[in-house]
Structures are given as structure tokens and as C-alpha cells.
Amino acid sequence: MRDLHCHILPGVDDGARTVDESLAMLAAAYRAGITEIVCTPHARDPYFDYDAMWDAFELLRSKARGFPLSMGFEVNIAKLWELGSQWIPYLAFDATPEFLLELQTNALPADFARYERTIYEIQGQGYQVIIAHPERYRAIQKDPTIAENLVRMGCKLQASTDFIAGGRLGAEKKPAKKLLKAGLYAYFASDAHRVKHYAYYEKAMKEYGGLLRG
Ligand SMILES: [Fe+2]
């Protein structure tokens, strides 16, 4: 099983703080049944440092004893606007033509029109767009048809499995279950910042993995 969203790189964002913590997370991921990891540090303020993130990736890979690790980013859409679309290929996954996009938590339904243009631009450069944790976005919590529309546009939706414990902001369990029942999610990901998050991944996979559309 591939975990395509996590903050396992040491010292580059609000995830793992040290290499030791990264390695403890790696062991926990393995125990949770994960066999492949895409490392996706935050491409957003105040964390984004492209070179430092790649250095952290190389460091972790050198200590991971052959565990399959590849590089990506969790790209905040406002950060992408700031950087410009020439950055799209640099922020995509390095092993597969995929792009993990984070939207703004408090976006209004009207903001999604602007999001659509950016999503089409990423798709136009040949990348599969994966939307990180739609269950966390207010507009989607209120109106799941916005999530349906993203799927219709060709996006794949990724739930962050801490939803089973309420989620990062505490209100994600209900909306995630609603989207799961509607068959809208393609992926579960740990979105792990700490070791404990892999237990949520394992539990979510066991209880709800059958509802993913793949
Ligand atoms: Fe994340």
C-alpha cells in the first residue's frame, strides 16, 4: 500500500522534527501495512524551502534501508499562485505524474471557480490532480456536490485518515463519512505528522478501506 501524503521528512515543516522521529514514523508506517511512501512536505508559508526539503529527502532515504521512498509536495494552492505555474513540474511527484493539491480551508463556494482554472492548468501539463483532505474544507462540509464536481473534473480525492479521530481541525469525521458513502474518495493517506497518526491509518483502512473507489 502506498501512502501518498505524509510529513515524514525531518525538520522541514510541522511534521517530523528529527531524523530519529522520521525513522520511528517509518517503522510505524511499516507496521500499519504501508509498503511505499511519497514524502510530501508542505509547499506553503512558512515552511516552503525547496532545496532544504530535497536535502531532507536524500538524508532520510540514505537511512531508510531500502524502504521505497519517493518525493512530492503538498502544494497549497495560494502558494502555487504566488510561485507561478512554471513551478508545477517541480512540485509534482517525482516518481509518477501526480500532483497533490491543498485547497484553502475557509474557501467560499465561489472560490472554487478560480480553483478550477488552476486544476485544469495542472492537468493540462499532464498531471493527475489529487485533492488533499476535502473533508477539511468548509464549503465541501456544507455542500458535498462541490466534491462531486472535483471528481467530475478528473481529480482524485484523498481523505486524511485522522478523520476517524475527528481530524486535524476536529470536525472532519462526519463529512469524511458522507464523502465515503457517496463513493467519492480514491485514496486514504496518513497525512502523518507524528508516529501516532499511523494507527489512525491502519484503523481507517480496516473499517472503511472497502469504500474507496481506487
Ligand atoms: Fe498534509
Short mmCIF file of C-alpha atoms and ligand atoms in Angstrom, two decimals:
data_model
loop_
_atom_site.label_atom_id
_atom_site.label_comp_id
_atom_site.label_asym_id
_atom_site.label_seq_id
_atom_site.Cartn_x
_atom_site.Cartn_y
_atom_site.Cartn_z
CA MET A 1 0.00 0.00 0.00
CA ARG A 2 1.25 3.42 -0.95
CA ASP A 3 0.94 6.34 1.45
CA LEU A 4 0.86 9.36 -0.82
CA HIS A 5 0.65 12.15 1.75
CA CYS A 6 2.74 12.50 4.90
CA HIS A 7 5.10 14.85 6.70
CA ILE A 8 7.85 12.39 7.45
CA LEU A 9 10.85 14.44 6.30
CA PRO A 10 12.92 15.67 9.24
CA GLY A 11 12.98 19.33 10.24
CA VAL A 12 11.37 20.95 7.21
CA ASP A 13 7.76 21.57 8.25
CA ASP A 14 5.39 20.81 11.15
CA GLY A 15 5.95 17.06 10.75
CA ALA A 16 8.92 15.00 11.94
CA ARG A 17 11.34 17.15 13.94
CA THR A 18 14.42 14.94 13.79
CA VAL A 19 15.77 12.05 11.74
CA ASP A 20 15.07 9.75 14.69
CA GLU A 21 11.42 10.78 14.64
CA SER A 22 11.30 10.22 10.86
CA LEU A 23 12.69 6.72 11.34
CA ALA A 24 10.19 5.97 14.12
CA MET A 25 7.42 7.12 11.75
CA LEU A 26 8.81 4.88 9.04
CA ALA A 27 8.69 1.89 11.37
CA ALA A 28 5.12 2.75 12.36
CA ALA A 29 4.15 3.06 8.68
CA TYR A 30 5.57 -0.38 8.01
CA ARG A 31 3.63 -1.85 10.92
CA ALA A 32 0.45 -0.23 9.57
CA GLY A 33 0.86 -2.10 6.30
CA ILE A 34 2.36 0.71 4.22
CA THR A 35 4.89 -0.54 1.68
CA GLU A 36 5.68 2.64 -0.22
CA ILE A 37 5.79 6.31 0.82
CA VAL A 38 5.59 9.57 -1.06
CA CYS A 39 7.17 12.23 1.17
CA THR A 40 5.07 15.38 0.85
CA PRO A 41 6.29 18.33 2.92
CA HIS A 42 4.18 21.50 2.90
CA ALA A 43 4.66 23.83 -0.04
CA ARG A 44 3.17 26.76 1.83
CA ASP A 45 4.22 29.52 4.20
CA PRO A 46 6.09 29.50 6.48
CA TYR A 47 7.67 26.16 5.57
CA PHE A 48 8.47 26.03 1.89
CA ASP A 49 12.18 25.65 1.14
CA TYR A 50 12.64 23.55 -1.98
CA ASP A 51 16.34 22.78 -1.59
CA ALA A 52 16.15 22.05 2.14
CA MET A 53 13.24 19.68 1.51
CA TRP A 54 15.12 17.76 -1.15
CA ASP A 55 18.16 17.59 1.16
CA ALA A 56 15.96 16.17 3.93
CA PHE A 57 14.58 13.62 1.48
CA GLU A 58 18.05 12.46 0.44
CA LEU A 59 19.08 12.23 4.09
CA LEU A 60 16.06 10.13 5.04
CA ARG A 61 16.44 7.92 2.00
CA SER A 62 20.05 7.22 2.93
CA LYS A 63 18.88 5.93 6.32
CA ALA A 64 15.71 4.12 5.24
CA ARG A 65 17.41 0.77 4.47
CA GLY A 66 15.81 0.39 1.08
CA PHE A 67 12.23 1.22 2.10
CA PRO A 68 10.68 2.69 -1.08
CA LEU A 69 10.52 6.45 -0.63
CA SER A 70 9.81 8.99 -3.32
CA MET A 71 9.46 12.75 -3.27
CA GLY A 72 6.49 15.05 -3.69
CA PHE A 73 4.94 18.10 -2.07
CA GLU A 74 1.60 19.02 -0.55
CA VAL A 75 1.08 22.14 -2.59
CA ASN A 76 -1.11 24.84 -1.15
CA ILE A 77 -2.99 26.49 -4.00
CA ALA A 78 -2.25 30.05 -2.83
CA LYS A 79 1.45 29.21 -2.71
CA LEU A 80 1.25 27.88 -6.26
CA TRP A 81 -0.36 31.13 -7.41
CA GLU A 82 2.46 33.03 -5.74
CA LEU A 83 5.19 30.86 -7.27
CA GLY A 84 3.61 30.68 -10.73
CA SER A 85 2.68 27.77 -12.97
CA GLN A 86 6.27 27.24 -14.15
CA TRP A 87 6.72 25.56 -10.75
CA ILE A 88 4.15 22.84 -11.46
CA PRO A 89 6.66 20.21 -12.72
CA TYR A 90 8.98 20.84 -9.76
CA LEU A 91 6.19 20.34 -7.25
CA ALA A 92 4.68 17.22 -8.82
CA PHE A 93 5.58 13.75 -7.52
CA ASP A 94 8.98 12.69 -8.81
CA ALA A 95 8.06 9.03 -9.39
CA THR A 96 4.62 9.37 -11.00
CA PRO A 97 2.78 12.11 -12.94
CA GLU A 98 0.68 13.14 -9.95
CA PHE A 99 0.22 16.41 -8.10
CA LEU A 100 -1.07 16.74 -4.52
CA LEU A 101 -3.05 19.96 -4.16
CA GLU A 102 -4.25 21.52 -0.91
CA LEU A 103 -7.12 24.00 -1.10
CA GLN A 104 -7.94 26.74 1.39
CA THR A 105 -9.87 25.58 4.45
CA ASN A 106 -12.19 28.56 4.58
CA ALA A 107 -12.77 28.98 0.85
CA LEU A 108 -16.23 30.07 -0.20
CA PRO A 109 -18.10 28.10 -2.87
CA ALA A 110 -17.35 30.96 -5.28
CA ASP A 111 -13.59 30.47 -4.83
CA PHE A 112 -13.87 27.05 -6.41
CA ALA A 113 -14.32 28.66 -9.83
CA ARG A 114 -10.79 30.03 -9.56
CA TYR A 115 -9.57 26.67 -8.27
CA GLU A 116 -11.00 25.02 -11.38
CA ARG A 117 -8.80 27.12 -13.64
CA THR A 118 -5.68 26.14 -11.69
CA ILE A 119 -6.68 22.46 -11.65
CA TYR A 120 -7.15 22.50 -15.42
CA GLU A 121 -3.75 24.11 -15.80
CA ILE A 122 -2.07 21.35 -13.76
CA GLN A 123 -3.98 18.68 -15.69
CA GLY A 124 -3.01 20.41 -18.93
CA GLN A 125 0.65 19.90 -18.04
CA GLY A 126 -0.05 16.16 -17.84
CA TYR A 127 -0.56 15.56 -14.12
CA GLN A 128 -3.25 13.69 -12.22
CA VAL A 129 -4.52 16.13 -9.60
CA ILE A 130 -5.07 14.66 -6.13
CA ILE A 131 -7.07 16.87 -3.77
CA ALA A 132 -5.80 16.65 -0.20
CA HIS A 133 -8.40 16.15 2.56
CA PRO A 134 -11.59 17.61 1.02
CA GLU A 135 -13.33 16.69 4.31
CA ARG A 136 -11.49 19.61 5.90
CA TYR A 137 -12.84 22.33 3.62
CA ARG A 138 -15.81 24.30 4.93
CA ALA A 139 -17.53 24.72 1.57
CA ILE A 140 -17.45 20.95 0.97
CA GLN A 141 -18.62 20.20 4.51
CA LYS A 142 -21.69 22.30 3.72
CA ASP A 143 -22.16 21.17 0.15
CA PRO A 144 -20.75 17.79 -0.96
CA THR A 145 -21.71 18.48 -4.58
CA ILE A 146 -18.56 20.65 -4.72
CA ALA A 147 -16.56 17.46 -4.10
CA GLU A 148 -18.59 15.63 -6.74
CA ASN A 149 -17.68 18.34 -9.20
CA LEU A 150 -13.97 17.93 -8.46
CA VAL A 151 -14.28 14.22 -9.22
CA ARG A 152 -16.17 15.01 -12.42
CA MET A 153 -13.27 17.26 -13.43
CA GLY A 154 -10.95 14.26 -13.15
CA CYS A 155 -9.47 14.93 -9.72
CA LYS A 156 -8.88 12.13 -7.25
CA LEU A 157 -9.90 12.86 -3.67
CA GLN A 158 -7.70 11.85 -0.75
CA ALA A 159 -9.01 11.51 2.81
CA SER A 160 -6.57 12.08 5.66
CA THR A 161 -7.15 9.13 7.95
CA ASP A 162 -7.02 11.09 11.19
CA PHE A 163 -10.66 11.81 10.29
CA ILE A 164 -11.54 8.74 12.36
CA ALA A 165 -10.39 10.64 15.45
CA GLY A 166 -12.15 13.84 14.37
CA GLY A 167 -9.42 15.18 12.11
CA ARG A 168 -6.88 17.96 12.36
CA LEU A 169 -9.49 20.65 12.94
CA GLY A 170 -11.85 18.38 14.90
CA ALA A 171 -14.84 18.48 12.58
CA GLU A 172 -13.86 16.09 9.81
CA LYS A 173 -15.34 12.76 10.82
CA LYS A 174 -18.90 13.38 9.66
CA PRO A 175 -18.02 14.99 6.33
CA ALA A 176 -15.47 12.26 5.58
CA LYS A 177 -18.04 9.54 6.21
CA LYS A 178 -20.50 11.34 3.99
CA LEU A 179 -17.99 11.54 1.11
CA LEU A 180 -17.02 7.90 1.71
CA LYS A 181 -20.61 6.74 1.49
CA ALA A 182 -21.01 8.75 -1.71
CA GLY A 183 -18.05 6.81 -3.13
CA LEU A 184 -16.05 9.96 -3.83
CA TYR A 185 -12.66 9.07 -2.33
CA ALA A 186 -9.94 7.41 -4.34
CA TYR A 187 -7.32 7.30 -1.59
CA PHE A 188 -6.65 7.19 2.10
CA ALA A 189 -3.37 8.76 3.23
CA SER A 190 -1.88 9.07 6.68
CA ASP A 191 -1.07 12.79 6.39
CA ALA A 192 1.15 11.74 9.29
CA HIS A 193 2.96 14.43 11.27
CA ARG A 194 3.71 12.12 14.22
CA VAL A 195 4.04 8.39 14.90
CA LYS A 196 0.51 8.12 16.33
CA HIS A 197 -1.11 9.04 13.03
CA TYR A 198 -0.25 5.65 11.51
CA ALA A 199 -2.58 3.91 13.96
CA TYR A 200 -5.42 6.00 12.52
CA TYR A 201 -4.38 4.97 9.03
CA GLU A 202 -4.50 1.31 9.92
CA LYS A 203 -7.87 1.64 11.61
CA ALA A 204 -9.43 3.67 8.80
CA MET A 205 -8.16 1.21 6.21
CA LYS A 206 -9.67 -1.68 8.14
CA GLU A 207 -13.02 -0.05 8.77
CA TYR A 208 -13.57 1.98 5.63
CA GLY A 209 -11.00 0.89 3.03
CA GLY A 210 -13.69 -1.01 1.15
CA LEU A 211 -15.41 2.28 0.31
CA LEU A 212 -12.54 3.70 -1.76
CA ARG A 213 -13.15 3.96 -5.49
CA GLY A 214 -9.48 3.35 -6.33
FE FE B 1 -0.65 17.32 4.96
#
